Structure formats: C-alpha cells, structure tokens
XYZ file of C-alpha atoms in Angstrom:
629
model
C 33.700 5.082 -13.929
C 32.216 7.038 -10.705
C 34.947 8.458 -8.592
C 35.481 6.608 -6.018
C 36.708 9.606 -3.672
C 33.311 11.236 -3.966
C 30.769 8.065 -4.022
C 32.005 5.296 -1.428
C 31.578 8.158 1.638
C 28.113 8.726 0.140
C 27.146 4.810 -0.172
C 28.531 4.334 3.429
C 27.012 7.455 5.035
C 23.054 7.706 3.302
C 22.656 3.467 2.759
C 25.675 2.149 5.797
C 27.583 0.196 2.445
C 30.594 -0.992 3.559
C 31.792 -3.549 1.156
C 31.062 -4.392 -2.532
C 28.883 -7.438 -1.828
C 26.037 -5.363 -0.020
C 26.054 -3.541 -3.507
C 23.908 -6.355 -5.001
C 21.440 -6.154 -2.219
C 20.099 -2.447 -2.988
C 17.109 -1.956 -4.806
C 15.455 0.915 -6.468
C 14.602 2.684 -3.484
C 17.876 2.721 -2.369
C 19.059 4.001 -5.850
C 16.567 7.231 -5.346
C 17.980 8.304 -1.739
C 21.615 8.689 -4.087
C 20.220 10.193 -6.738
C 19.837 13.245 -5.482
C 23.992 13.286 -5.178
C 24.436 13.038 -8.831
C 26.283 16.083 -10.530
C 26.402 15.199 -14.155
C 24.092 13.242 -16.607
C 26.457 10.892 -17.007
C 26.760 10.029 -13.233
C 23.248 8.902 -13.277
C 23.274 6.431 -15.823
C 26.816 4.991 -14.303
C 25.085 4.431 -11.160
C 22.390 3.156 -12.418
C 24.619 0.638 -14.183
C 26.230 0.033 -10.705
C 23.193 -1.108 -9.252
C 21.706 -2.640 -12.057
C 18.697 -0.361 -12.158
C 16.708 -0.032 -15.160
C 15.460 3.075 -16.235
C 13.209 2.287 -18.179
C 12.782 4.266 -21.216
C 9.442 2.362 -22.887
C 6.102 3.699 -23.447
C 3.810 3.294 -21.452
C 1.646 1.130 -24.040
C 4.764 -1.277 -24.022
C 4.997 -1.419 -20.374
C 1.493 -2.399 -20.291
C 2.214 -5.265 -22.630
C 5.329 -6.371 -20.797
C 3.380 -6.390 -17.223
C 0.832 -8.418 -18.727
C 2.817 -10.965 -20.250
C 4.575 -11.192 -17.144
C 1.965 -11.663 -14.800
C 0.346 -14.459 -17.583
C 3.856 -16.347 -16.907
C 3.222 -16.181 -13.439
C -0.416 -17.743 -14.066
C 1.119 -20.428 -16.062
C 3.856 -21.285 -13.491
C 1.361 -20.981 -10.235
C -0.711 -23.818 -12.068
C 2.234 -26.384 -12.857
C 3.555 -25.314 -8.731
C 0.052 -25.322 -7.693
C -0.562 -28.666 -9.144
C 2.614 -29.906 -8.038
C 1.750 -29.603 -4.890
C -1.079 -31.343 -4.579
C -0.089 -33.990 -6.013
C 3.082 -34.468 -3.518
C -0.205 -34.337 -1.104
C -1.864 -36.781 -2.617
C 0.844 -39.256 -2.816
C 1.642 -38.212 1.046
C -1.598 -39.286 2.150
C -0.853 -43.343 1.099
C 3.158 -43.117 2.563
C 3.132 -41.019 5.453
C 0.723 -40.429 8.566
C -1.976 -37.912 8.423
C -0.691 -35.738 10.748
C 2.206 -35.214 8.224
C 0.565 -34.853 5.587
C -1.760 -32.321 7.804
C 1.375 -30.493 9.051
C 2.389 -29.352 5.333
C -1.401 -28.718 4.692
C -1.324 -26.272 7.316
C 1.938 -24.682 6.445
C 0.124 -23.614 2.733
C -3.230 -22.573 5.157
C -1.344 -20.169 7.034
C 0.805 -18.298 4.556
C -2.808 -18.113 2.738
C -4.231 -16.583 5.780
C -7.211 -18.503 5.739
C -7.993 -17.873 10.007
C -6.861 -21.209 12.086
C -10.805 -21.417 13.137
C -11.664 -22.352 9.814
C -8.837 -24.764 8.615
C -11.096 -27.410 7.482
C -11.818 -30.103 11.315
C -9.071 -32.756 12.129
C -11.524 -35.194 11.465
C -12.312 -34.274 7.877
C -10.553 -36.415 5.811
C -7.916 -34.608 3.989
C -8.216 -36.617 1.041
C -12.010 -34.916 0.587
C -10.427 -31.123 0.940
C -7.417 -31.750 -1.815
C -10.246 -33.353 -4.046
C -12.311 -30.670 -3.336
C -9.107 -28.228 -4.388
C -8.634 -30.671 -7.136
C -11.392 -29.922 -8.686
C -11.188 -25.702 -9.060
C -7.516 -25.947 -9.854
C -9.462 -28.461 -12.603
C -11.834 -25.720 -13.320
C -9.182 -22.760 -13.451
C -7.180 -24.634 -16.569
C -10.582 -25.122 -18.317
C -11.204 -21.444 -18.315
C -7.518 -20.343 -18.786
C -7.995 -20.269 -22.627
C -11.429 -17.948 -22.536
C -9.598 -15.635 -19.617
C -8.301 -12.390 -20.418
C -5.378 -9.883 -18.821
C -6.676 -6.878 -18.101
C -4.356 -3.728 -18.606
C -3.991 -1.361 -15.360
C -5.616 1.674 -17.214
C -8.664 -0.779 -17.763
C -8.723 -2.290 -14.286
C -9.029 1.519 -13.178
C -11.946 2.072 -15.479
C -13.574 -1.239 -14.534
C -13.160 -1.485 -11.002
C -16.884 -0.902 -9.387
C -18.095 0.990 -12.058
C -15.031 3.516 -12.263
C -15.497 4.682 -8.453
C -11.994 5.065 -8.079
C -12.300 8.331 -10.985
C -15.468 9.422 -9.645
C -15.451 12.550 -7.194
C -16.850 12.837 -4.115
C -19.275 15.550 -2.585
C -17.667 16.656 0.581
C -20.650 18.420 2.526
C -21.815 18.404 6.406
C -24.420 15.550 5.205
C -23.231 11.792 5.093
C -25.687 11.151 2.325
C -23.905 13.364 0.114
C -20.663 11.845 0.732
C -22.108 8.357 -0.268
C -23.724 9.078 -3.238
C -22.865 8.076 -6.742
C -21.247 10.836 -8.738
C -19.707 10.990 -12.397
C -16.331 10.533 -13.493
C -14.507 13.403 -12.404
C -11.063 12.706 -13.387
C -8.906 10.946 -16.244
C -6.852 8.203 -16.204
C -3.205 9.617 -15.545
C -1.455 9.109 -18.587
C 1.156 6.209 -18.291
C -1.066 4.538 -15.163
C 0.128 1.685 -13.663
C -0.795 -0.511 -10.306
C 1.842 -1.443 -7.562
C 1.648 -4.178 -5.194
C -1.125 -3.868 -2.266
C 0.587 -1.786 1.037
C -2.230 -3.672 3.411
C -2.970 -7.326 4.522
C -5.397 -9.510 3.813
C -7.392 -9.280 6.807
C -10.640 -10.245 8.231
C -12.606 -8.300 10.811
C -16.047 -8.488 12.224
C -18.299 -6.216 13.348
C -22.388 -6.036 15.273
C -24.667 -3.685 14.855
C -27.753 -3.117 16.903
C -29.712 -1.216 13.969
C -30.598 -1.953 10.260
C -29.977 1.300 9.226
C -26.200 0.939 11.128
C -25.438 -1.899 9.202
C -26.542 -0.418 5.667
C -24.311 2.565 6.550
C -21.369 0.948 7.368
C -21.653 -1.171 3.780
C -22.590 1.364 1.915
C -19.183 3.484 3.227
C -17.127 0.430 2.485
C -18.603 0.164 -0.897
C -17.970 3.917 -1.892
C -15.165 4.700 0.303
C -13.319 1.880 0.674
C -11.924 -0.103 3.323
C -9.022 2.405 4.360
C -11.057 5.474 4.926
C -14.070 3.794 6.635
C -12.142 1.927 9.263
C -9.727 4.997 9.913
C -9.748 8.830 10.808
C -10.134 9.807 6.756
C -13.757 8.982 7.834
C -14.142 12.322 9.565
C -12.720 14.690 6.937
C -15.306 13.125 4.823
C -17.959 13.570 7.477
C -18.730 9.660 7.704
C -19.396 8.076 11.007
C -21.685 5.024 10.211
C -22.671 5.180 13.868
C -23.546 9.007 13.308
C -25.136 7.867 10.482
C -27.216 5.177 11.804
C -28.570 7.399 14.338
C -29.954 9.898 11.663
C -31.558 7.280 9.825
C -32.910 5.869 12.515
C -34.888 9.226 13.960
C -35.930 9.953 10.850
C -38.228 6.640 10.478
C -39.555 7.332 14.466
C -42.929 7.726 12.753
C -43.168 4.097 11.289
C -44.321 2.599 14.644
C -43.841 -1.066 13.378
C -40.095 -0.389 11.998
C -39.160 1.408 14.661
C -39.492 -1.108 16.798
C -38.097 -3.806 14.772
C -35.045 -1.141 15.107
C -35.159 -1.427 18.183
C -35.232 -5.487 18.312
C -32.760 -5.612 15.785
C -29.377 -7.577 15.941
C -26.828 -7.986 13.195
C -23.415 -9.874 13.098
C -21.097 -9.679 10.223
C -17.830 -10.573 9.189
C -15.442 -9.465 6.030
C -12.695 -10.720 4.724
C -10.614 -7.649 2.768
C -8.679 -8.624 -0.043
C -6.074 -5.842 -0.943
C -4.537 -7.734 -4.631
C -2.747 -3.593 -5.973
C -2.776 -0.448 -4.945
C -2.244 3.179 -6.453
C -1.908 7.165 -5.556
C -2.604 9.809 -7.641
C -0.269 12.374 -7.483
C -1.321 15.659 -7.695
C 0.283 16.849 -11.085
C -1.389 13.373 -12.282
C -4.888 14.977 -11.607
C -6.758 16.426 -14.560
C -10.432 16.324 -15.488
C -12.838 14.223 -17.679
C -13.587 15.803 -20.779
C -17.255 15.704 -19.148
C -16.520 17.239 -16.033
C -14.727 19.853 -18.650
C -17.388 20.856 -20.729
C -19.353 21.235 -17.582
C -17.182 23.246 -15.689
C -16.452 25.455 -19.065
C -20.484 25.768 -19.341
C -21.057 26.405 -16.045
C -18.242 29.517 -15.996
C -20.227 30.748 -19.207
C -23.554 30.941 -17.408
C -22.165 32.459 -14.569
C -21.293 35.815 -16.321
C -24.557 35.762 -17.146
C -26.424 34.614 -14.061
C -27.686 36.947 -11.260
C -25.297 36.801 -8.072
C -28.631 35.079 -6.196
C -28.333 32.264 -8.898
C -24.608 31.480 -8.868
C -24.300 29.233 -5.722
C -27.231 27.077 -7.147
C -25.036 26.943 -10.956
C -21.874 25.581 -8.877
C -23.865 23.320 -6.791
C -25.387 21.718 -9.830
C -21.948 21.061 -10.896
C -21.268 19.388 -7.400
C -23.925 17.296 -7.371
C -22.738 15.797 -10.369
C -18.945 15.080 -10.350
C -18.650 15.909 -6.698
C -16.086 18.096 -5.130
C -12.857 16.132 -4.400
C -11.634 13.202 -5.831
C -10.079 10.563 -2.966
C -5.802 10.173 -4.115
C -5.292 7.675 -2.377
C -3.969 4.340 -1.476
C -6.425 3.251 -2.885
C -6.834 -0.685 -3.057
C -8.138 -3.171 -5.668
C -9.002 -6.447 -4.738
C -12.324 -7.489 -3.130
C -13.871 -7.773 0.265
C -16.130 -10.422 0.678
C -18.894 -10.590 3.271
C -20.890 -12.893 5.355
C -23.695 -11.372 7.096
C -26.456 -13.012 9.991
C -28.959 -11.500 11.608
C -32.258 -11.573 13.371
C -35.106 -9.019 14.188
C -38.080 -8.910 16.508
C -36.995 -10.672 19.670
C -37.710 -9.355 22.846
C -34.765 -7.464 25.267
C -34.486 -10.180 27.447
C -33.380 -12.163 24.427
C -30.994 -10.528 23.178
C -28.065 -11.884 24.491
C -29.102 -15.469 23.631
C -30.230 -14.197 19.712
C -26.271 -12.627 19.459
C -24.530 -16.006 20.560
C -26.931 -18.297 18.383
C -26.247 -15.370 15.165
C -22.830 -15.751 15.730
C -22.351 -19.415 15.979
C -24.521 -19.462 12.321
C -22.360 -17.203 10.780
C -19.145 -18.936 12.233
C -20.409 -21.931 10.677
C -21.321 -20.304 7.656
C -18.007 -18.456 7.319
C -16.194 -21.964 8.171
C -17.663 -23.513 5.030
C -17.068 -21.022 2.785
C -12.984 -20.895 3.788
C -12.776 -25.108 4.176
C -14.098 -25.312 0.324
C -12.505 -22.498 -1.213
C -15.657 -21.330 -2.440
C -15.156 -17.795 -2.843
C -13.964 -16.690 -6.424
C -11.965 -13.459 -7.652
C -11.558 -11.828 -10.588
C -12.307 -15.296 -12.717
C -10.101 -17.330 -10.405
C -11.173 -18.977 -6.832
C -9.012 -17.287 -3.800
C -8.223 -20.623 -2.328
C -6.815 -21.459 -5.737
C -4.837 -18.263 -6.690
C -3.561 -17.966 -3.614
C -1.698 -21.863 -3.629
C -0.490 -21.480 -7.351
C 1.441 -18.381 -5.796
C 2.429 -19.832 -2.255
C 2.906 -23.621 -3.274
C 6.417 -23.387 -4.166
C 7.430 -20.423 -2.101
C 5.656 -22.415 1.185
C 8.328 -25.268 0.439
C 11.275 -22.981 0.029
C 10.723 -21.492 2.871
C 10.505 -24.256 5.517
C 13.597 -25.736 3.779
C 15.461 -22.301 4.522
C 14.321 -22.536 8.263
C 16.046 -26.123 8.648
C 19.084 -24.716 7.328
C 18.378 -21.680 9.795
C 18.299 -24.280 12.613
C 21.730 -24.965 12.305
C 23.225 -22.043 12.236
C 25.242 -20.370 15.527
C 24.158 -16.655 17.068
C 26.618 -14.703 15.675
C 26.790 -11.326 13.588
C 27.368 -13.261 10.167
C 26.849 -10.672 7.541
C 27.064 -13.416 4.899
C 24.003 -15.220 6.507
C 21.682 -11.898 6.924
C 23.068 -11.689 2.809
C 21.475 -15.423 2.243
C 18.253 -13.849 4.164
C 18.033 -11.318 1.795
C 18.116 -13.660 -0.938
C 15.328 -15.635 0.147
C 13.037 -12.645 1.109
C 13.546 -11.519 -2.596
C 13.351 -14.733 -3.904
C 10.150 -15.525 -2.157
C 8.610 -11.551 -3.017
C 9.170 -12.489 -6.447
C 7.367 -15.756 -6.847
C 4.721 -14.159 -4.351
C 4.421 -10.437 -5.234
C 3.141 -10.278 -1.540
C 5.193 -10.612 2.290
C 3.123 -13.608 3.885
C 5.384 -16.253 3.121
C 8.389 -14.076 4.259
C 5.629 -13.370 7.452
C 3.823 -15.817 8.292
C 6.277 -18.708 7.769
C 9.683 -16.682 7.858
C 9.907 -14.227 10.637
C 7.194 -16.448 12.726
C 9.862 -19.459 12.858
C 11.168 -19.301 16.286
C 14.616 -20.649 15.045
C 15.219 -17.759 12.744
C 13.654 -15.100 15.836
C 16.623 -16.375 18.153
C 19.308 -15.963 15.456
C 18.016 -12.258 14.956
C 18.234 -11.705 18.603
C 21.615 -13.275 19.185
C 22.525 -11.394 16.003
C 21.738 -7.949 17.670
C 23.115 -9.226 21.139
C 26.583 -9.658 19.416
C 26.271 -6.327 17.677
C 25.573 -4.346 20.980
C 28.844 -5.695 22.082
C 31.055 -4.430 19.358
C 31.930 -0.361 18.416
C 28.944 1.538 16.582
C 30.847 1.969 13.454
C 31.126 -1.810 13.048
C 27.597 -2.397 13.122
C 26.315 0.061 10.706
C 26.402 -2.304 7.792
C 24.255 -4.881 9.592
C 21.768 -2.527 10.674
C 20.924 -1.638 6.838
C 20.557 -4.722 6.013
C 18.595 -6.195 9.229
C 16.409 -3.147 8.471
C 16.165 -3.900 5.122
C 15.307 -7.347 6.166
C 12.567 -6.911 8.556
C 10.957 -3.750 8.469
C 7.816 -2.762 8.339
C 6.699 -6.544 8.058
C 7.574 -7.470 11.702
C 4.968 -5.440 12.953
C 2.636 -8.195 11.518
C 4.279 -11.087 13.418
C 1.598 -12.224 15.623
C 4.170 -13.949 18.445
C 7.759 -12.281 18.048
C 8.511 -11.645 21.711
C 11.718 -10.054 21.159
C 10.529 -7.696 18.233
C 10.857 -4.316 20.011
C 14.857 -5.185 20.758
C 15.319 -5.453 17.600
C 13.989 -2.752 16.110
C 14.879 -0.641 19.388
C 18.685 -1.299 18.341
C 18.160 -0.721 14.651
C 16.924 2.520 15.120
C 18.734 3.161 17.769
C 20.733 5.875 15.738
C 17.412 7.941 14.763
C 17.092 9.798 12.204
C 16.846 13.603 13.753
C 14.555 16.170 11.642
C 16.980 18.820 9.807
C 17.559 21.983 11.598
C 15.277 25.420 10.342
C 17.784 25.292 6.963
C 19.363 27.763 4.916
C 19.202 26.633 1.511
C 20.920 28.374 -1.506
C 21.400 25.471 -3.960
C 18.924 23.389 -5.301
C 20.993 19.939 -3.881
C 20.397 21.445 -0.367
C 16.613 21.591 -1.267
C 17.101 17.447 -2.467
C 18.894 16.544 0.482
C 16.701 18.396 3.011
C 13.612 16.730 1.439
C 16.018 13.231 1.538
C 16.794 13.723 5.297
C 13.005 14.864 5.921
C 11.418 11.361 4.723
C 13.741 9.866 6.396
C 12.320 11.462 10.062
C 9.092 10.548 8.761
C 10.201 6.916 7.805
C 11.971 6.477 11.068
C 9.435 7.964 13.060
C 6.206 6.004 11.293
C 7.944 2.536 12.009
C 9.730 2.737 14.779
C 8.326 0.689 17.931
C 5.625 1.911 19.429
C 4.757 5.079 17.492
C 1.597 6.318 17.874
C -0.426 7.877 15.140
C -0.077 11.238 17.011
C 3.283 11.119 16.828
C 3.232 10.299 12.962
C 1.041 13.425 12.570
C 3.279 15.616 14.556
C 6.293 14.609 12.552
C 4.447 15.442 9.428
C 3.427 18.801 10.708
C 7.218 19.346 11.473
C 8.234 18.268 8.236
C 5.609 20.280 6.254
C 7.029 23.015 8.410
C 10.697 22.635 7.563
C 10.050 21.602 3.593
C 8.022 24.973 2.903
C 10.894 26.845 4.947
C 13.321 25.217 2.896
C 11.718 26.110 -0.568
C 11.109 29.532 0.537
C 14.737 30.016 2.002
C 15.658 28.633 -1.971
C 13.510 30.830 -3.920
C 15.098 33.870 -2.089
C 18.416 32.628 -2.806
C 17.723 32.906 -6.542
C 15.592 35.833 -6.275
C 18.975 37.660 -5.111
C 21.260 35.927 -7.978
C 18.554 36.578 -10.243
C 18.538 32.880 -11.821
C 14.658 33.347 -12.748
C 14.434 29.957 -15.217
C 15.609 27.454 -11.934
C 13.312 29.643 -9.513
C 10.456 29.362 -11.881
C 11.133 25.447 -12.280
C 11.193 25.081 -8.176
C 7.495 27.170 -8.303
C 5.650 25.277 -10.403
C 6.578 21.927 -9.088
C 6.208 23.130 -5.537
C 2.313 25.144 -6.106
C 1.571 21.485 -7.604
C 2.530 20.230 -4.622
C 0.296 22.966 -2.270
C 2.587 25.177 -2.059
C 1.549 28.501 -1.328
C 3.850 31.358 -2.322
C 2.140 34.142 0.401
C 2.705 32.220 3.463
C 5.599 30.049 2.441
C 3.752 26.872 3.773
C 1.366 24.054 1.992
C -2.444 23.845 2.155
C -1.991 20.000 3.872
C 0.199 17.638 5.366
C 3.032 16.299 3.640
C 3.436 12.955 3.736
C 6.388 10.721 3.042
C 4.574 10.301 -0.505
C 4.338 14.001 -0.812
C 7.808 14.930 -0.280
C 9.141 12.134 -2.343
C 7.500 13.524 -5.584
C 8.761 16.670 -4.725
C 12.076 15.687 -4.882
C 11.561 13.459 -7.900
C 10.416 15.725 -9.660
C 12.425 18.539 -8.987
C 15.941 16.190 -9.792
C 13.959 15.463 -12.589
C 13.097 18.553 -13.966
C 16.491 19.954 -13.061
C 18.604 17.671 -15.125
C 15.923 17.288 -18.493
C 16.168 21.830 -17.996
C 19.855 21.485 -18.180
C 20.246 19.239 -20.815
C 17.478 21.080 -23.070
C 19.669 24.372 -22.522
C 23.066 23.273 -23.297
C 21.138 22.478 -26.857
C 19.037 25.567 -26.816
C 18.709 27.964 -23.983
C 15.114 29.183 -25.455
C 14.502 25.645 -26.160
C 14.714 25.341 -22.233
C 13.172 28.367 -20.793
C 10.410 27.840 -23.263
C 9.726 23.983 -21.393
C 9.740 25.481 -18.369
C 6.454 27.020 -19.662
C 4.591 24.129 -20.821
C-alpha cells in the first residue's frame, strides 16, 4: 500500500483531509492536484485505487459508445421520472387545493429557469398546462424509436455547419471577422464534450438601427454567445455598435432607408441554451487535409511568385480558411430568439412605439415559455428539461425539510450528507440548477451555512481546515448564481480566508518543483477568479503574474539540466512548453495563461515524464527516440 508517512501530510496539506471518511468525497480533480506527488508508477495506480478513480484505458471509439449508451439510459429514465411526475400532478389537482398543486408546479418552473414573468397566469387552469405538457412528453415517446445519439466527434462536425472547425479572418474590418470560412482544423483525435461551464440565461437587448440589430445576430451566430457579450469581442475587432455605425453611413445615399434608420426601433430578447462545452488545446490543433493541400500549394507558388505577388498568394489563403481558429469554451446548445420591432414613426413617438414593442414581445415571449413550444435537438426544452429535473426537484425539497431540523453547529457529518445530495442531484441532472436554484436558495439550509461558519470562527484554524474543503467543495463557484443569499460574501470571505499566495520568483532544479509550482500557480488563479468580489482586472493581473512566474520557472528548469547535461528530460520540458507558447529567447509565452493553460502543462508534462521513464527502463533508444515523435 502507499506509505502512510509520506501521503497523509500530503492529503492534509494540498486537499485539508483529515480523516478517512472525507476520502470518499474527492473527485477527479482532487486526484490531479496529488498526482503530481507521485514517485513511482506504481504509486499512481494505488492512489488511484484509493480514490476510486478510473483511468480509463479504452479507445476512444469505445468511449464514444459507452457515453452514448449512457446518456440513452438517462433518456429512458427522464421519461418514466418525467411522466411520473405529472401524473402525481394530475392526481394532485382532484385531492389537494390548487395552490398546492401550484406550489410543486413552480418548484419544477424554477429549477427549469423558465423566468417567474412567464410561469403560465394564476388564473390559467393548471389542468390545461400539464395537458398541454402531456401531450409533447406524448410526442417525445412517439419519436424515441426514429431518434438517434449523436457521437461528440459528429455533434462537432454538425453543429451550424461545422463553425466550431472553421477559422476565422482576424483583420481591422468586422466584415471579415463575420464571414463564412472553410474548415480549418480537424477533429482532435479522441474528442469528447464536457458539461456546459455557463447558465441558461436570458437577456434582452434594443437597438435603434436595422443594421445594429443584424450585426449583433450575425456576431452571435458566428461568434457565439461568449465572445459577443464579452471583451473577446475586441481582439476580434467586433463591436456591433461599431459595426452598426459603418453600415449605417455607408447607405447615407438611400434617402428613403436612411430615414427609416433613423425611425427605426427594435426590441429583442434571447434565451441562451449552453447543453456541452469544449476547448481545444493547443497540441490538439492540426489542420484539414484541405487547409493542407492549400497551405502546401500556396508555399510552392511562393518560390515561384514575384515578392509584389506574395502578400496577395497568402491572403487568398486567408480568405478561405481564415487566420485563427477560436479554442474556446466553446458552447453547444441553442439560443433561441424573439424579436419585435417597428419602423417609420415619427421622434415624438418613439417612446410610446418602445413600450407598445415591448409589451408584444413580452406577450409573445410569455406564450412561447407557458406552452413549452420551443424544441431542441428533436426534443421540446420544456420537456427535456422535466425528464431531468422531475425526480431531482422532489429530492431536493425533501432534503431541505430534513435541513429544517437540523441545529447550527459545525457537523462535518451533515456538510458529508450535503455532499451526497449535490452529487446525487449532478448526476441525475448533469447540470447545478437543482443544487442552485432549489438548494442553496432555501433559506433554511443559508442559516445552517452561516451558523456553520459562525461556530468555525470560534474554534483554532487548524480545526477548521477540513470543513473549509469541503464547504468549498460544496458551494463554490455556484453561489455566485444565488439570486438572494444575503450572507454569501461571509461565507466565502471565511473560506478563503487562508488565500492562496502566488509562489515566490522560484528556483527550480527538478522537474516536481516545475509540477508543484504550476499546482500552487492555478491555485492563485482559482482563488483569485472566485473569491468575492474579484474583478475581471484583477483576474487578468493574476494571470499576467502567473504567466510571469510559470515561464521563469521553466526557464530556471531548463538551465538546471542544461548544467547536468540531462538533454532527453530538457528536450521533453521544450516541446511540451513551445506547444504551450513558450518562447525559448525571452523565457516568457506569446499569451496569457490561464488556469486551463497551466493545467495542460502540467498534465502533460507528469504525463510525458512517467510514459519517458517507463519506455527507457525497456529501451533507452526506445525512449529518446519518442521524445522525437
């Protein structure tokens, strides 16, 4: 077994373990921040036993079968809960009062996130909205049979035309940004989606100009939600409101268009849909067998071309399959609009034209949530979403009753049964609303939590540490979406109270060092991204640090083995680190370095590491030659 001498101070000082029961609790995250303390082979696989993770050894053709067949379960289950449920509705509606029956209804509304204004009115009979539910759960079973799972690598292919492979022509002009190119990459070889890292959310927006409004959609449609509402827009040159002002002055000579410009009034609202996510990594990035043959053509002509030519040859390649290629989060799901507008009116009406355009699309909006009309990927939303929440709903206000009864003390065992439930609920849900929206917003389980942290403030540091993990564990980043948690920012305050500081300049010799710098590096960038109040400057600032200490770190290595001569592990740290941005001159990378970023430095690195060592106890040319490859 592991020796206990060596791994209990590690488990207690990188995850705050104190006992064997909070053993159970860690998950696969929690396994990578130790792995980087493993000194044999063997070590690994016992601590992997330890924590029951699986490293999993399939291909990545069996993966894909074994995700699919596991998310056609969950189908198959969210119908019988889903159905379930509706019945219990049903038979509420003849043996209890409506406002019951109304209360549970709501419960399933709001961990669906369908917005309070359009819950379906009080005085809509509820029997008419479950028929009306009924009816597309009805619908769904019919088409079960003729439905198909779609593998990742396909949904990656599929999704709007391939956009996510597609490049994207970064130039000063908007237009070029937006426009359709060709695929530029591959799929990654072994590609698979993870859970969505956003909310579903719905936002609304005006605009006082056609051409405004077509910008903005047309941004959302090629860029995606996450780079048009955030500061990604301006690397990539797109401001729809800079936008809308070009198009605008360039139509000043259609007298009748510019003026219904000017009269113009649009209000909109869209409801984003985030279902998986994915980020390419950089070593993941290689190029279509089109973009290929291009490129290869391209570098033919160009020995032959004049020097006046050559720009035009490379711009031709541009134009095609663009210039950089977006890695990410990016999202699959859907965002659904709802658009209303009017044109023409005079300036003294405008103020009347935007209330009676935004009562029509309220109304329109409110009929589209109170039927669960809208449909997704074969299924209706209103529909998917209950056959996941149904049961998970229910669970969930039981746990809170139980909650209810409980005293304010620091109970480790009862932050334990917490855990349970959030993983419980995460796995019938694949998504934090339930654990959200009917968890963390019960005002029961908010005053344990703070009489929880109370008691903990009152007793020494070291007896705390423990609880901390797992009330981290437990509520971060997700209570940031609470929408009334008054106390939130005690919490958290006390949690990471501690901080985690940004290593010193270091002076790395070993290749651990490197690991555990990089560990103790995401770790400022974890603490600093969620704790209370951060800004996004702040966030920036502790990636510049961090980019700054990592390159010093790798630079401070690959001296260190320059002087002992150990070429094969200096040539391993180079290649991984140059895929990475490294640059070799200056020590330092060409970007940023997220927590992403680092993480797949150290990764890979551990990971390289061990597979070179085992190769060259086998064969040392073996090894030296992989190091090549």
């Amino acid at each position: 077994g592991l020796e206990a001498g060596y791994w209990l101070p590690k488990l207690s000082q990188i995850l705050g373990v104190q006992c064997t029961q909070a053993l159970q609790h860690l998950q696969h995250e929690d396994y990578l921040k130790l792995e980087s303390e493993v000194r044999h082979p063997w070590e690994k696989r016992a601590l992997q036993k330890l924590l029951k993770i699986r490293d999993d050894k399939a291909t990545p053709g069996e993966q894909e079968k074994q995700h699919l067949e596991r998310a056609k379960q969950r189908q198959v289950r969210g119908q019988a809960e889903a159905k379930q449920v509706l019945n219990e509705l049903k038979e509420m509606l003849n043996s209890h009062s409506q406002d019951t029956v109304r209360q549970k209804a709501e419960a399933l509304w709001q961990a669906m996130e369908i917005p309070e204004e359009f819950w379906p009115a009080p005085k809509k009979p509820l029997a008419d909205v479950l028929e009306s539910i009924q009816k597309q759960l009805e619908q769904q079973e019919s088409s079960v049979g003729r439905s198909e799972n779609i593998p990742d690598r396909e949904v990656l292919r599929r999704a709007s035309g391939g956009l996510a492979l597609q490049g994207i022509y970064r130039t000063s002009r908007a237009e070029d940004v937006l426009a359709k190119r060709e695929q530029l990459i591959r799929v990654p070889e072994g590609f698979q989606l993870a859970g969505p890292e956003h909310r579903s959310l719905l936002e609304r927006k005006e605009f006082s100009s056609n051409a405004a409004e077509s910008s903005f959609t047309k941004c959302m449609e090629q860029l995606g939600f996450s780079i048009s509402v955030s500061a990604k827009a301006q690397f990539w040159r797109v401001q729809w409101e800079a936008g809308a002002d070009h198009s605008s002055s360039s139509q000043a000579e259609d007298t009748h268009q510019s003026h219904c410009e000017q009269s113009y009034f649009c209000s909109t609202k869209y409801q984003y849909i985030p279902l998986a996510s994915c980020y390419f990594q950089r070593h993941q990035l290689l190029l279509s067998d089109a973009a290929l043959r291009e490129l290869q053509h391209v570098e033919q002509l160009l020995s032959l071309a004049q020097e006046e030519d050559k720009p035009n040859l490379l711009q031709s390649f541009f134009s095609r399959f663009g210039s950089h290629v977006n890695q990410g989060p990016l999202h699959f799901g859907g965002i659904f609009w709802w658009k209303a507008s009017a044109e023409g009116f005079r300036a003294a009406q405008r103020e009347e034209v935007k209330r009676q355009t935004s009562e029509a699309l309220n109304i329109f909006v409110g009929g589209s949530f109170s039927g669960f009309g809208v449909t997704l990927t074969n299924q209706s939303v209103g529909t998917a979403f209950a056959e996941e929440l149904a049961s998970a709903v229910e669970e969930a206000r039981d746990f809170m009753e139980v909650v209810r009864t409980w005293e304010g003390t620091a109970d480790e065992s009862k932050l334990l049964m917490l855990m349970d439930l959030k993983r419980d609920l995460s796995a019938k849900t694949k998504d934090p609303r339930v654990w959200i929206n009917v968890c963390l917003s019960d005002k029961a389980l908010q005053h344990f939590l703070v009489n929880t942290v109370s008691s903990c403030q009152e007793s020494p540091p070291e007896n705390s540490t423990s609880l901390k993990a797992i009330l981290r564990s437990l509520l971060h980043p997700h209570i940031y979406s609470v929408k009334d948690f008054p106390k939130s920012s005690f919490i958290m305050q006390w949690i990471f109270q501690a901080g985690h500081r940004l290593p010193k300049t270091p002076q790395v010799s070993e290749l651990a060092e490197l690991l555990q710098t990089l560990q103790e590096t995401m770790e400022h960038i974890h603490a600093v991204t969620y704790a209370p109040g951060t800004s996004p400057s702040a966030v920036q600032e502790a990636q510049r640090e961090a980019t700054q200490t990592t390159g010093l770190a790798i630079y401070s290595l690959l001296r260190s083995l320059q002087e002992r001569a150990q070429k094969d592990v200096e040539l391993l740290v180079l290649l991984i680190a140059t895929s990475a941005g490294y640059q070799v001159g200056s020590s330092t990378f060409q970007h940023l370095l997220g927590h992403a970023e680092i993480q797949y430095l150290a990764q890979a690195m551990a990971a390289a590491h061990e597979q070179y060592v085992s190769l060259k106890e086998q064969d040392a040319d073996r090894a030296e030659a992989s190091l090549l490859l």
